[in-house]
Short mmCIF file of C-alpha atoms in Angstrom, two decimals:
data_model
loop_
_atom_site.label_atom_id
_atom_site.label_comp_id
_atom_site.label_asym_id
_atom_site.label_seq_id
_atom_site.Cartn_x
_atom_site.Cartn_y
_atom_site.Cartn_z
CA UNK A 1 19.32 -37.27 79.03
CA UNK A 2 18.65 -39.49 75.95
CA UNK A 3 15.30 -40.08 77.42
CA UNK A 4 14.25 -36.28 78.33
CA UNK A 5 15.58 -35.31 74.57
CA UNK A 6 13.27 -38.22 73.01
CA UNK A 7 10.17 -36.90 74.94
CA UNK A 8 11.21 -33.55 74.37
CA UNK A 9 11.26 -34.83 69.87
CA UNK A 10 7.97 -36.37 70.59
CA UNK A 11 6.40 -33.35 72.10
CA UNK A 12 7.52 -31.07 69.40
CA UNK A 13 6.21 -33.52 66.87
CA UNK A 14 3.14 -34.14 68.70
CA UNK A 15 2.44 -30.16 68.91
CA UNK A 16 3.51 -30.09 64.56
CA UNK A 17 0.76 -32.77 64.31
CA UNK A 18 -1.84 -31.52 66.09
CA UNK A 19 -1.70 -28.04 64.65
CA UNK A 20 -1.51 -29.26 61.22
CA UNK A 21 -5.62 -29.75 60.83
CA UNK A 22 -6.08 -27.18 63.52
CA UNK A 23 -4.47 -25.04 60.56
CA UNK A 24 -6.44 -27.00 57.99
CA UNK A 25 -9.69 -26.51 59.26
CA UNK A 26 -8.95 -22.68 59.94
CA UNK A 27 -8.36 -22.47 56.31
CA UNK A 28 -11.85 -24.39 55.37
CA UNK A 29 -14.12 -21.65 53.66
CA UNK A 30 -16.55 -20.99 55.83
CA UNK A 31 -20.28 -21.05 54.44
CA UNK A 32 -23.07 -19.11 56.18
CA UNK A 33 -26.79 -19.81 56.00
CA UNK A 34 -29.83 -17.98 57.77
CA UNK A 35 -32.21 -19.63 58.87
CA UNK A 36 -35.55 -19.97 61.23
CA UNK A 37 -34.56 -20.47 64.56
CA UNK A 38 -36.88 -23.44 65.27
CA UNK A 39 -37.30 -24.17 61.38
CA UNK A 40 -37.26 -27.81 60.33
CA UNK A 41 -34.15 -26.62 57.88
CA UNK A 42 -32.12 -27.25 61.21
CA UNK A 43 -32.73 -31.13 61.03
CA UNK A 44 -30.89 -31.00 57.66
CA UNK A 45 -27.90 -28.26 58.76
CA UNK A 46 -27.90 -30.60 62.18
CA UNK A 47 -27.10 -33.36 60.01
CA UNK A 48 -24.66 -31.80 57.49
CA UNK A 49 -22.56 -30.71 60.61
CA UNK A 50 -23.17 -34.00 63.14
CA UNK A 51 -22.20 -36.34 60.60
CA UNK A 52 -19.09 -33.93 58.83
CA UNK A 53 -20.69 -33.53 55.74
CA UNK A 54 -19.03 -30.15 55.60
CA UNK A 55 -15.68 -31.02 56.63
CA UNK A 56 -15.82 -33.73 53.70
CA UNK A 57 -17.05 -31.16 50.77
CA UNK A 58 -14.26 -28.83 51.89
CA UNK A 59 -15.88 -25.84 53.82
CA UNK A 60 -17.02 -25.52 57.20
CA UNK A 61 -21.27 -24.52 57.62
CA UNK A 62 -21.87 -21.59 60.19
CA UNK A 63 -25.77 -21.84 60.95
CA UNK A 64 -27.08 -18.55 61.65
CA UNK A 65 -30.60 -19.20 63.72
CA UNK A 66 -32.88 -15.82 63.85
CA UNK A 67 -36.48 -15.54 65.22
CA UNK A 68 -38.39 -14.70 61.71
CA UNK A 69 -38.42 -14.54 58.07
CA UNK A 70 -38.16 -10.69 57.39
CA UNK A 71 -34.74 -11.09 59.99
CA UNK A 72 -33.28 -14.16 57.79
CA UNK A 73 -33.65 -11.78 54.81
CA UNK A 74 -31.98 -8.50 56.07
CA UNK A 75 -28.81 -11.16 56.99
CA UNK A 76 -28.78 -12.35 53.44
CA UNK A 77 -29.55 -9.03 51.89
CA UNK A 78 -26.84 -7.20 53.94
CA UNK A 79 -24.36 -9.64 53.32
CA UNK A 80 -24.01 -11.02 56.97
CA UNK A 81 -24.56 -14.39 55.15
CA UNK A 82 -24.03 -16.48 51.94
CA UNK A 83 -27.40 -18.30 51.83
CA UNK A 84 -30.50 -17.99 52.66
CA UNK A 85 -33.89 -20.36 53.23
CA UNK A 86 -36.79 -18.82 51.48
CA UNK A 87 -39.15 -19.31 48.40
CA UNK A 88 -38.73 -18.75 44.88
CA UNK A 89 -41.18 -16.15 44.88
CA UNK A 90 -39.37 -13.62 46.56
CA UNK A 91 -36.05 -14.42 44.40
CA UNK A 92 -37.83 -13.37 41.72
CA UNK A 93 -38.74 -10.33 43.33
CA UNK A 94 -35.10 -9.93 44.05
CA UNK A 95 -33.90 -10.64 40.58
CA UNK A 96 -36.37 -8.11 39.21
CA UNK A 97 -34.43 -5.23 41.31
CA UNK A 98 -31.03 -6.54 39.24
CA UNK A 99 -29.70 -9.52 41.73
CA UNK A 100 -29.17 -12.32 40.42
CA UNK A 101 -30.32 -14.83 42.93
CA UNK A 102 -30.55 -18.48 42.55
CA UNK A 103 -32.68 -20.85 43.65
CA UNK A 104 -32.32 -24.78 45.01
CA UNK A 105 -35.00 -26.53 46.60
CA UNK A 106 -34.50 -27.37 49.87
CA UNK A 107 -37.78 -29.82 50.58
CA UNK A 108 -41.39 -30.34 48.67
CA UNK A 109 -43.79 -30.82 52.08
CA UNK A 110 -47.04 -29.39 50.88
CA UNK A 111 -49.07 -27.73 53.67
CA UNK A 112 -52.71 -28.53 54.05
CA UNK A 113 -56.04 -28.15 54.86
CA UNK A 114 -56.72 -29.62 58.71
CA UNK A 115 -60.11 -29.82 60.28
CA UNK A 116 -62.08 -31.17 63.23
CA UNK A 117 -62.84 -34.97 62.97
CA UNK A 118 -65.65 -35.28 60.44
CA UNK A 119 -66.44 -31.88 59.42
CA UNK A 120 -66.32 -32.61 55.75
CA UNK A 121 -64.16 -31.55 52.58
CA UNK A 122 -63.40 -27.87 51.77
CA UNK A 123 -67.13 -27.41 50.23
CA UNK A 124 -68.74 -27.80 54.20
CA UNK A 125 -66.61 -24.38 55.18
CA UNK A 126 -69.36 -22.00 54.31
CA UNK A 127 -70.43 -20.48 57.58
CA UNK A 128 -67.76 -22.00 59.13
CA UNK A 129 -64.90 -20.04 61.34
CA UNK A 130 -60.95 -20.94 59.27
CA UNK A 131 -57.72 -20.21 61.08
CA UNK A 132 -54.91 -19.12 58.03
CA UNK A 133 -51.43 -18.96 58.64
CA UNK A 134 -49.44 -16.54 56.72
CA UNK A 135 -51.99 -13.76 56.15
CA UNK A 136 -54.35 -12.45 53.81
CA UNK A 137 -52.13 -13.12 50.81
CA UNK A 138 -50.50 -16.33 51.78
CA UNK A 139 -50.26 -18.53 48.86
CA UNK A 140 -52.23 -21.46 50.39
CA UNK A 141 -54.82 -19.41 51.03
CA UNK A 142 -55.21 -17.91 47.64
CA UNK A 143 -55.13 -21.69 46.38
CA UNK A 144 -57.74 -22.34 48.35
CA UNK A 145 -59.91 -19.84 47.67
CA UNK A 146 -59.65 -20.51 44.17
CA UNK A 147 -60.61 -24.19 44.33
CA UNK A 148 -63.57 -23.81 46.41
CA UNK A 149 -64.86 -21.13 44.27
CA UNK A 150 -64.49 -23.23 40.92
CA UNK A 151 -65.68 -26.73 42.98
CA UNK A 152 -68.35 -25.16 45.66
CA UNK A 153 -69.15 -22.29 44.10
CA UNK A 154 -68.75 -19.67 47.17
CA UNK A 155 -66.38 -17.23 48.23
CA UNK A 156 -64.01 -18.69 50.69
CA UNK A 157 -63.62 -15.02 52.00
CA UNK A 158 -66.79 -13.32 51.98
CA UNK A 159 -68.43 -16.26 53.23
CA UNK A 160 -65.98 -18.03 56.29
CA UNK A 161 -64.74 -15.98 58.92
CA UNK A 162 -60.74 -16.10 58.68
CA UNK A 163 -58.34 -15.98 61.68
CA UNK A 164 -55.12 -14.91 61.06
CA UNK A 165 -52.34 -15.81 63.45
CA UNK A 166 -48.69 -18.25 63.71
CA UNK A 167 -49.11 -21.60 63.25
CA UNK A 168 -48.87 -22.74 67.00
CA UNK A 169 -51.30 -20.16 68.06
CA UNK A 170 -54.08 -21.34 65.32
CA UNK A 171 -52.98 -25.19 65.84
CA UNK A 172 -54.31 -24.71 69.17
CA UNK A 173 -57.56 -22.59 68.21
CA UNK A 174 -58.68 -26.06 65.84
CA UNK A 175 -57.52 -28.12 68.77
CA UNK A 176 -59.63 -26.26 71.26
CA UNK A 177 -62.31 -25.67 68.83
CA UNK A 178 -62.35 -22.04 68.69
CA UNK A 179 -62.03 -23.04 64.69
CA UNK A 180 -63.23 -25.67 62.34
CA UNK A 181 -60.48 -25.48 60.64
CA UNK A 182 -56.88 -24.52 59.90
CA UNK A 183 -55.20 -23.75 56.61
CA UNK A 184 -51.24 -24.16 57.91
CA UNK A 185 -48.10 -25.68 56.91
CA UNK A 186 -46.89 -29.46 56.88
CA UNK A 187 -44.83 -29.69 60.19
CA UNK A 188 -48.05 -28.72 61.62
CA UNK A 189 -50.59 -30.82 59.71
CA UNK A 190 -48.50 -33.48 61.11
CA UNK A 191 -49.21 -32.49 64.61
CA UNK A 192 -52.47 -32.02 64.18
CA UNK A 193 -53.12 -35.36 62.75
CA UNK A 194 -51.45 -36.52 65.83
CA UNK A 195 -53.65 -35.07 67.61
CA UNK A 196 -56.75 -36.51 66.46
CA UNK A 197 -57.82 -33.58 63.59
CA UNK A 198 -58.20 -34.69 59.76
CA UNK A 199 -56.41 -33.75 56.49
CA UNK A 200 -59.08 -31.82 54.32
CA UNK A 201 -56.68 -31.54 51.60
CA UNK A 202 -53.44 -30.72 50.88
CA UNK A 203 -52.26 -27.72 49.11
CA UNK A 204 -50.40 -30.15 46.38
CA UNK A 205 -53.65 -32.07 45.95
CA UNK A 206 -55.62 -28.57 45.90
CA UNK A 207 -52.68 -27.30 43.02
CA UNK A 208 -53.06 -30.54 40.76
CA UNK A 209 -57.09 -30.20 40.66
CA UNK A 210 -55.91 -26.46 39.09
CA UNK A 211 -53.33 -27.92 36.87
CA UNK A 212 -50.16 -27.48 38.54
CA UNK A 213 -49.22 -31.08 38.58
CA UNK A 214 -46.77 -31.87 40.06
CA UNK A 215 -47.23 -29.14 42.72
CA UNK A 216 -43.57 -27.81 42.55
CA UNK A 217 -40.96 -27.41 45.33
CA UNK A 218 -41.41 -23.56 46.51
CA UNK A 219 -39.04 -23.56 49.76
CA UNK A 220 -35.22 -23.81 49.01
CA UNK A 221 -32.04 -22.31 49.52
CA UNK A 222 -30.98 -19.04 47.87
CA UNK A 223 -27.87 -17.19 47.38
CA UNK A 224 -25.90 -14.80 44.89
CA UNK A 225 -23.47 -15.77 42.47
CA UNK A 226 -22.00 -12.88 42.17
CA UNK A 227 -21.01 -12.61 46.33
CA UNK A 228 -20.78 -16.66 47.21
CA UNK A 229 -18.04 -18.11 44.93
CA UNK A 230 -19.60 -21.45 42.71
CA UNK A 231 -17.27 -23.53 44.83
CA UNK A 232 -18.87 -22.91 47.80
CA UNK A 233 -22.23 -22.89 46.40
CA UNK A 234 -21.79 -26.19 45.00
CA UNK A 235 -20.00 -27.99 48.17
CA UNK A 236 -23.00 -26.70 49.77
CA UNK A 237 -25.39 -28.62 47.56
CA UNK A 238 -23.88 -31.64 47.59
CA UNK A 239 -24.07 -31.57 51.41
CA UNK A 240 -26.80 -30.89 52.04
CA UNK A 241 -28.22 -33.43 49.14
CA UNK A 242 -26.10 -36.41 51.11
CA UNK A 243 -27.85 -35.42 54.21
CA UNK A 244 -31.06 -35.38 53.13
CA UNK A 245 -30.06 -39.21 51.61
CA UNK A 246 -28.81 -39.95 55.47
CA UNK A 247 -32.58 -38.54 56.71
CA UNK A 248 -34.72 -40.72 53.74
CA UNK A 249 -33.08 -43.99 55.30
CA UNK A 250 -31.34 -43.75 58.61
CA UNK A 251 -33.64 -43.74 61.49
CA UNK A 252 -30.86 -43.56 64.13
CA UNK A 253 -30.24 -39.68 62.81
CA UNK A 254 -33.69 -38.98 63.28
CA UNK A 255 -33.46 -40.22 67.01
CA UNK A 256 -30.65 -38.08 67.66
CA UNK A 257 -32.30 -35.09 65.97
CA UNK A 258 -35.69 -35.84 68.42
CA UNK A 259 -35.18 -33.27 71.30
CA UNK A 260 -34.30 -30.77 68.61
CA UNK A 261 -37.97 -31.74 67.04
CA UNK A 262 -39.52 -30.12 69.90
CA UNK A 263 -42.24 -33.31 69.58
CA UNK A 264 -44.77 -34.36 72.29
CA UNK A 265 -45.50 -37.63 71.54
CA UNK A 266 -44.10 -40.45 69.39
CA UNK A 267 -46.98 -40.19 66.81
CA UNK A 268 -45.55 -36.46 66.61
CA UNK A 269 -41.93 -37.57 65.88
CA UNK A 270 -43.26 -40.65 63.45
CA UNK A 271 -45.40 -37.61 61.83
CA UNK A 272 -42.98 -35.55 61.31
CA UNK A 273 -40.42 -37.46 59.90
CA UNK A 274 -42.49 -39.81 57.21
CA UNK A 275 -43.67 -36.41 56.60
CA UNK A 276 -40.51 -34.62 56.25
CA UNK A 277 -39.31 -37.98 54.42
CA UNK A 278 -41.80 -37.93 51.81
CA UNK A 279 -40.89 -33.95 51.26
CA UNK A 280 -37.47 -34.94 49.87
CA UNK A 281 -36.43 -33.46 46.65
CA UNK A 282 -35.83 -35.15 43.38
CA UNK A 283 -32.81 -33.58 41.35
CA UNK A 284 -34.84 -29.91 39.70
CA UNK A 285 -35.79 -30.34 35.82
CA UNK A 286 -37.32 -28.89 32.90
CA UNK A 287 -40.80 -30.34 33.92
CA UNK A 288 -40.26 -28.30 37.90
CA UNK A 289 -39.71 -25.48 35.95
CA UNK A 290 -42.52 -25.51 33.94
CA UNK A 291 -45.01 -26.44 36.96
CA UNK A 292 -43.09 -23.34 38.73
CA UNK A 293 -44.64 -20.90 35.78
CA UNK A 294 -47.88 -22.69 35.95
CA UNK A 295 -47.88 -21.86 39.62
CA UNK A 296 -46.28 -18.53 39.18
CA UNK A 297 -49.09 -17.63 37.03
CA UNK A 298 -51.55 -19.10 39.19
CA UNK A 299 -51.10 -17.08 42.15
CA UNK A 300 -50.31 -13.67 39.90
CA UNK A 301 -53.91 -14.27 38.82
CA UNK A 302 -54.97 -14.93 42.33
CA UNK A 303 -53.11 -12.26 44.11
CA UNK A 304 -53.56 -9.60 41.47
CA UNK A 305 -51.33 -6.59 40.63
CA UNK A 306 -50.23 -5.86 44.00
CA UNK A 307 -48.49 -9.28 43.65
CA UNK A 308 -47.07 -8.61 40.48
CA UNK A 309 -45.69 -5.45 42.04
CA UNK A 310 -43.72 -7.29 44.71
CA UNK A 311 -42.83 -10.63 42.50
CA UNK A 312 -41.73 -9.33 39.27
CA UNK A 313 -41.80 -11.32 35.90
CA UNK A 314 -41.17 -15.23 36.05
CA UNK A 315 -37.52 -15.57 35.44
CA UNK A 316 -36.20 -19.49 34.56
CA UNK A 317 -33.07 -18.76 35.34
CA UNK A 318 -33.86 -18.23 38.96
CA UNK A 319 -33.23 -22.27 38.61
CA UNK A 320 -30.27 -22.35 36.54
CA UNK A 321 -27.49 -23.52 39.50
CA UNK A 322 -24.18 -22.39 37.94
#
């Protein structure tokens, strides 16, 4: 009897126990982020959640994965979640409609110019055949264009023939030859040098020779004040900053986060994370803020009113993290 009434205490205390942080982690805020589905942005969230990063800043991430960009910002706009991965650029275009979005950098990997082995610098494209990801107006394109009309005096439009597709699809057009060259972003300039093609020039290097130097951080994390509470917003940023400390020095995470990297070979993987490595943000100041209006203007007098219509004025305060 004794003995059936002590394992009968123990149970009960046992269940108290247990359901104590069952309770606790119930009551965790819960923060919600959109993001691409196979977007690098997952190696960071994959760390913030693997190694409890949330847990120990008080909330509890939900990672919402969705198959393109204009789908990540209907979820943010309609309030389905509290952040959001995008650029600065279309914050401002946000802010200039009367929401006050802010802005964090999330990484500062410049995408780049790749070509076939020894096809020369961006002045031996005339005549040649370019793949471009991100259309028409992307903003690497429109930096490009402007640099080889000041340096090689042609018009990168009139006087190429553009592709326009996804980044996979024209990846393999340069690797099959189809192009001579592909203007894309960094995940994929790190494949490609993998895979035997050469950096032309990256869009950084292409930005400093027009006098944005240093190229600011455009990609980052974006939310509302006014709908995600500052506690949240802040827990958020000092997770994410502790995981991106975990993936500048601890190779082990980056083995664990390989089958998610969707790599081929181990030059891919090494690629992609020196790359990713060397993308990792310094703390935002004055001086970012200043290269982001540099660059603002830049690409206003590149992309002319039409982009004006869609970006708004340059707003500093876009970068003011309350």
């Amino acid at each position: 009897m004794i003995l059936r009434c002590l394992a009968v205490g123990l149970l009960a205390f046992l269940s108290v126990t247990a359901a104590g942080p069952v309770r606790a982690l119930a009551d965790m805020p819960v923060v919600k982020i959109a993001v691409l589905k196979f977007g690098t942005v997952n190696w960071l969230m994959d760390t913030v959640k693997s190694r409890g990063l949330d847990a120990e800043e008080g909330f509890e991430l939900d990672v919402l994965g969705l198959a393109g960009k204009p789908a990540t910002d209907i979820a943010f706009q309609s309030g389905e979640v509290d952040l959001v991965v995008t650029d600065w650029i279309w914050a401002l275009g946000q802010r200039a409609k009367g929401k006050d979005l802010r802005f964090s950098p999330y990484l500062n990997a410049s995408g780049a110019l790749v070509t076939t082995p020894d096809l020369g610098g961006l002045c031996a494209l005339k005549g040649k055949r370019i793949g471009v990801v991100g259309g028409a107006k992307d903003k690497s394109w429109l930096i490009l264009q402007a640099l080889a009309e000041r340096d090689c005096g042609f018009d990168l439009v009139r006087e190429t023939e553009a592709l326009f597709g996804a980044p996979p699809l024209m990846s393999r057009q340069l690797t099959d030859g189809a192009v001579d060259a592909v203007s894309t972003y960094w995940h994929f300039v790190a494949k490609l040098e993998a895979a035997g093609m050469e950096q032309s020039i990256r869009i950084s290097e292409a930005l400093a020779e027009l006098g944005v130097d240093p190229a600011p951080p455009l990609i980052g994390f974006v939310w509302d004040p006014a709908r995600t509470e500052q506690g949240k917003s802040r827990a958020f940023l000092r997770a994410v900053a502790r995981a991106g400390e975990i993936l500048a020095t601890d190779d082990a995470m980056w083995e664990a986060l390989r089958p998610k990297m969707r790599v081929k070979t181990d030059a891919e993987f090494v690629g992609l994370r020196d790359a990713y490595r060397a993308g990792i943000p310094d703390p935002w100041t004055a001086s970012d803020t200043a290269s982001s209006r540099k660059l603002y203007d830049l690409l206003v007098s590149l992309g002319g009113p039409s982009l004006v219509q869609s970006t708004g004025p340059f707003d500093p305060d876009v970068f003011n993290n309350p």
